[in-house]
Coordinates of C-alpha atoms in Angstrom, one line a residue:
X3 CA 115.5 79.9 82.9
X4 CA 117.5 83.1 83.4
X5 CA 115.5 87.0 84.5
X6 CA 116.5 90.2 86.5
X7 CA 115.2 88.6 89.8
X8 CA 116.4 84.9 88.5
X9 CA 116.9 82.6 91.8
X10 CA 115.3 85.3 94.4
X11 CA 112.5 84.2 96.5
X12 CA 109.6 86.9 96.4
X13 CA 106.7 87.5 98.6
X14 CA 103.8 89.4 97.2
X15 CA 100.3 90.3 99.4
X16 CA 97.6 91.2 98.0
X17 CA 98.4 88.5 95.3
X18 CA 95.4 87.4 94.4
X19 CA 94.2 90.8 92.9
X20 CA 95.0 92.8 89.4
X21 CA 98.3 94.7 90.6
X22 CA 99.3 91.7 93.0
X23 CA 98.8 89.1 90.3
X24 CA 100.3 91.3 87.9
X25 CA 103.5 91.5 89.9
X26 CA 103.6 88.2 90.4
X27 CA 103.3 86.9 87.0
X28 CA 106.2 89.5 85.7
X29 CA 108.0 88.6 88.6
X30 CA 107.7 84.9 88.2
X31 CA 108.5 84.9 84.1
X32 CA 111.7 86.8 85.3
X33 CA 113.1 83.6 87.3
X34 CA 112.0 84.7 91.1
X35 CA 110.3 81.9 93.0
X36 CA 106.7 83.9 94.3
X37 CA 105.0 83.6 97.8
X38 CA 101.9 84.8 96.5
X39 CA 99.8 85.6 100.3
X40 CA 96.0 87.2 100.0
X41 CA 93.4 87.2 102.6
X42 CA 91.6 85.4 99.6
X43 CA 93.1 81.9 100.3
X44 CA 91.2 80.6 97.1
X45 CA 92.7 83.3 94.6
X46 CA 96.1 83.0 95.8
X47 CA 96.1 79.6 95.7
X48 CA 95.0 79.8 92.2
X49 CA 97.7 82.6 91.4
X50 CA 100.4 80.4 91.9
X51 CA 99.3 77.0 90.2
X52 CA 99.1 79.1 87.2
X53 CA 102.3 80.6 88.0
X54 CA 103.7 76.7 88.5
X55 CA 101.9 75.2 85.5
X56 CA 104.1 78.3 83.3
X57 CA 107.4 76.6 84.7
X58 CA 107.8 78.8 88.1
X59 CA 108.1 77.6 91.5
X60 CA 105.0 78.8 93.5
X61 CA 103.0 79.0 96.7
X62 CA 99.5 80.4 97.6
X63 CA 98.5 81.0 101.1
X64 CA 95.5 82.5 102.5
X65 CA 96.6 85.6 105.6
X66 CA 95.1 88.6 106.5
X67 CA 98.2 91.1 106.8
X68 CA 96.6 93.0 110.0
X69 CA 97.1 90.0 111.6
X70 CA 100.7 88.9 113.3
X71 CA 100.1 85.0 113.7
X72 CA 98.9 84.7 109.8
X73 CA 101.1 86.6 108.0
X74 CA 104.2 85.2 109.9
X75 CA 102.9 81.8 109.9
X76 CA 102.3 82.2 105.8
X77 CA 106.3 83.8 105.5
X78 CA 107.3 81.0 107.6
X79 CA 105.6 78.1 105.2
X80 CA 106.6 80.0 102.1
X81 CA 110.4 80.1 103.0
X82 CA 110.3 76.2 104.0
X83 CA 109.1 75.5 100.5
X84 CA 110.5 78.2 98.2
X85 CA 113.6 79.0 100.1
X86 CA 115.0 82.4 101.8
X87 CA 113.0 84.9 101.3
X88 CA 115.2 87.7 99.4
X89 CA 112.1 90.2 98.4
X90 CA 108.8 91.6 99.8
X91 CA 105.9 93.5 97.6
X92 CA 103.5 95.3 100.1
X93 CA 100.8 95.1 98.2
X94 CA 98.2 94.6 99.8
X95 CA 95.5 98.0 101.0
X96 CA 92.1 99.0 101.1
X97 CA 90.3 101.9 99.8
X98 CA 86.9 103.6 101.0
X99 CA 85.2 107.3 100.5
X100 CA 84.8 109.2 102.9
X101 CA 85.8 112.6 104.7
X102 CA 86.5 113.4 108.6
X103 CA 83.4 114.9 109.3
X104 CA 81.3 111.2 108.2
X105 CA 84.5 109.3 108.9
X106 CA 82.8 105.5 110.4
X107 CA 85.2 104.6 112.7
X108 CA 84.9 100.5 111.8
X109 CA 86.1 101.8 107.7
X110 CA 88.9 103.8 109.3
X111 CA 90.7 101.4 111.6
X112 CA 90.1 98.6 108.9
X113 CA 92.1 100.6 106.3
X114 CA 94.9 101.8 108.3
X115 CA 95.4 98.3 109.7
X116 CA 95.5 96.9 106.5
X117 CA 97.3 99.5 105.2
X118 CA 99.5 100.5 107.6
X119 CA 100.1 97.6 110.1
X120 CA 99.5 95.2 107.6
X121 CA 103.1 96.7 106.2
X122 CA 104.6 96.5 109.5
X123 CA 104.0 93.0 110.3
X124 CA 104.4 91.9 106.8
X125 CA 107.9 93.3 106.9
X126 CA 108.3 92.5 110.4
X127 CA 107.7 88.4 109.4
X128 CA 110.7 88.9 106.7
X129 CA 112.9 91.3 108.5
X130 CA 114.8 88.8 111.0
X131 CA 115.7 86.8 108.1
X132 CA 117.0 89.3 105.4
X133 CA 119.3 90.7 108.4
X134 CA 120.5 87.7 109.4
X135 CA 121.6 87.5 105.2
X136 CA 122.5 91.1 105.3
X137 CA 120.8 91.2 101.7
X138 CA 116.9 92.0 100.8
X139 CA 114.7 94.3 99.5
X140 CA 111.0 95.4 100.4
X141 CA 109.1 97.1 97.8
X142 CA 105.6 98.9 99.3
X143 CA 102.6 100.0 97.1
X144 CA 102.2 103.5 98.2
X145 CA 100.1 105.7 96.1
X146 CA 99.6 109.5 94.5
X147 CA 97.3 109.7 97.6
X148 CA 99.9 109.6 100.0
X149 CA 101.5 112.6 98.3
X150 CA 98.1 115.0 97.1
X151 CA 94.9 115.3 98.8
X152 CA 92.0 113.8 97.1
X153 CA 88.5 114.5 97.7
X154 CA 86.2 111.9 99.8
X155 CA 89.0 109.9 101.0
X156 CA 90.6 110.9 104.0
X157 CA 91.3 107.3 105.4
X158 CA 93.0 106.4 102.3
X159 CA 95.2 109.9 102.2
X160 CA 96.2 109.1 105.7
X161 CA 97.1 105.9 105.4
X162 CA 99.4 106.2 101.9
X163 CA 101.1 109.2 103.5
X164 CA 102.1 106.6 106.3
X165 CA 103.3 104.3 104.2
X166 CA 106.0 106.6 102.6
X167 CA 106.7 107.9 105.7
X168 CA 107.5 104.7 107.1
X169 CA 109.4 103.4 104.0
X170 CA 112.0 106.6 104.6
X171 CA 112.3 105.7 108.4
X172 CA 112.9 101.6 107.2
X173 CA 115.2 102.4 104.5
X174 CA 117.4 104.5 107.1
X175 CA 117.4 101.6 109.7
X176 CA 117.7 98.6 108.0
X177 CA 120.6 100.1 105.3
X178 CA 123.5 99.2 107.5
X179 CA 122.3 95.1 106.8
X180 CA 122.4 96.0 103.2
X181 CA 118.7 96.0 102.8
X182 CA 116.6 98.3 100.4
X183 CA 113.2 99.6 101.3
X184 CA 111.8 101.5 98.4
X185 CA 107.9 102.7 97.4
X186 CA 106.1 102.8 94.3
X187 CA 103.8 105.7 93.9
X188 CA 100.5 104.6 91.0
X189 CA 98.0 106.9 90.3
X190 CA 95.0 105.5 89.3
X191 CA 95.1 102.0 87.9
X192 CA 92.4 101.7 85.2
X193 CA 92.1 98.6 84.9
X194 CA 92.3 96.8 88.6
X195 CA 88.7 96.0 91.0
X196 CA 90.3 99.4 93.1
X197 CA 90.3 101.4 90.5
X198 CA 87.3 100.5 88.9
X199 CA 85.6 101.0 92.3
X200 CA 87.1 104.6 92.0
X201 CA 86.1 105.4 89.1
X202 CA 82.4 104.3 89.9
X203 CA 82.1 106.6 92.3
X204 CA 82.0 109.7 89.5
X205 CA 78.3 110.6 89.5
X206 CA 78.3 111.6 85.5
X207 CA 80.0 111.0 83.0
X208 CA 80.9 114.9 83.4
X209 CA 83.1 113.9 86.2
X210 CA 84.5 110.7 84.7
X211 CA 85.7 113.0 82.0
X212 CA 86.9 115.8 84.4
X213 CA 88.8 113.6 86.3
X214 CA 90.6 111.9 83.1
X215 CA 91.4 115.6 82.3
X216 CA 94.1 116.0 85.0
X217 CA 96.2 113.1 83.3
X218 CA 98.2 115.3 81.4
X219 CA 99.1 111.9 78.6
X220 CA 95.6 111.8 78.5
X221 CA 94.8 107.9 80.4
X222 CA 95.2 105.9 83.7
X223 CA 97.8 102.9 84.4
X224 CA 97.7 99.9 83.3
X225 CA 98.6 96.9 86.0
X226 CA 101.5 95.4 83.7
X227 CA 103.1 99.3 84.0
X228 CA 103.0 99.3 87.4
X229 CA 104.4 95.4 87.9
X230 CA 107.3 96.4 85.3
X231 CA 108.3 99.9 87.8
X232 CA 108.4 96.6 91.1
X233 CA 109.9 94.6 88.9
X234 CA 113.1 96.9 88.3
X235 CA 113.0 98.2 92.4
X236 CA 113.5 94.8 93.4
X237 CA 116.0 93.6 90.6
X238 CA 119.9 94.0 91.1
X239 CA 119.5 97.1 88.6
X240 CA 118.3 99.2 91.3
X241 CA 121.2 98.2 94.1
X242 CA 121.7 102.2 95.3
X243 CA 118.0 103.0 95.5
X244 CA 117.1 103.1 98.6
X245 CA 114.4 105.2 100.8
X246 CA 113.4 106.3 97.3
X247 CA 109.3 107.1 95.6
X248 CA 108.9 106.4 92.2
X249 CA 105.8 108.2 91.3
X250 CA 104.1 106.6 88.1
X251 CA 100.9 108.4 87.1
X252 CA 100.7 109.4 84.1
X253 CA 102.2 113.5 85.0
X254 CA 99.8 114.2 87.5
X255 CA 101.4 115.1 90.6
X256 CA 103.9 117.7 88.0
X257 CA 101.1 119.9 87.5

């Protein structure tokens, strides 16, 4: 078997869901070895025996990325089995509505921890590691929301604005060990539970059709679009991008 991330050793959170197990499929046909880590154990776990019965090596493990003890304990057990660990997809986030004024304070802290910390100590379980190596690459999920305002979700906003805030600041400190730390920028993902959620929340199909409208090609992103942008941020390809957004949604941000 031969691919553009052949013999690498890839973690992906968030695995178990539409992006996550998109990027891990891709990822996996292209000859990476996937640690495929979602707080559900269950899905994860089934993630990667599909993964291993298509020919790739694999691992599911159930850790909640807010938490230090599970997510280092799952990068521990995933680099005993699959090897060093040579790439990192922060995938794994939380949406809500809401504004300021009705913010619940529970909602909030759960999204930015997820969001937020859960890329910190996600990277922080890998980091050691891939500096040791002086090689590695750490790819995070960001979002359009983290570069426009969008009505009725403030802790989301916040929380995407973090994460390519802190992408910049990693890619700047972890350069000098020949490490890349990059972001992927999606806008709305038609056909994944998070964007479906999204979408739900139009009250008519007025709105469905008014938000559609500021797509200028006219449709949302598919999952596989978004795995095949991670795909070439964390292949060889894309050696001198580093601290760098790639925005992929559709034109919406250039208007």
């Amino acid at each position: 078997m031969t691919g553009r991330v052949f013999g690498k050793t890839i973690i992906v959170t968030g695995g178990a869901g539409g992006l996550g197990h998109a990027i891990s499929r891709l990822l996996a046909a292209e000859g990476a070895a996937v640690g495929v880590i979602d707080v559900d154990g269950e899905g994860a776990e089934g993630v990667a025996q599909s993964l291993t019965r298509d020919g790739a090596r694999s691992i599911g493990l159930s850790a909640d990325v807010s938490d230090w003890r599970g997510i280092s304990s799952a990068a521990r057990q995933i680099e005993k089995k699959l090897g060093d660990i040579d790439g990192l997809v922060n995938n794994a986030g939380l949406a809500a509505l809401g504004s300021v004024h009705d913010a619940d304070e529970e909602s909030w802290r759960r999204i930015m921890n997820v969001n937020v910390c859960g890329v910190v100590l996600a990277s922080k379980a890998v980091l050691p590691g891939m500096m040791e190596r002086r090689r590695g690459v750490i790819l995070n999920i960001a979002s359009i929301a983290g570069l426009v305002g969008i009505q009725n979700m403030a802790a989301y906003c916040a929380s995407k604005g973090a994460v390519l805030s802190l992408t910049r600041q990693m890619a700047v400190d972890y350069a000098p060990y020949k490490i890349r730390v990059n972001a992927i920028s999606p806008g709305t993902i038609g056909s994944t539970e998070m964007g479906q959620r999204l979408l739900s929340g139009d009250a008519s199909p007025e709105a469905r059709s008014r938000r559609l409208a500021r797509y200028p090609m006219g449709r949302y992103a598919t999952a596989d679009e978004i795995a095949q942008a991670a795909l070439f941020m964390l292949s060889d390809e894309a050696e001198f991008a580093t601290g760098s957004n790639l925005t992929l949604d559709g034109g919406l941000t250039a208007v």
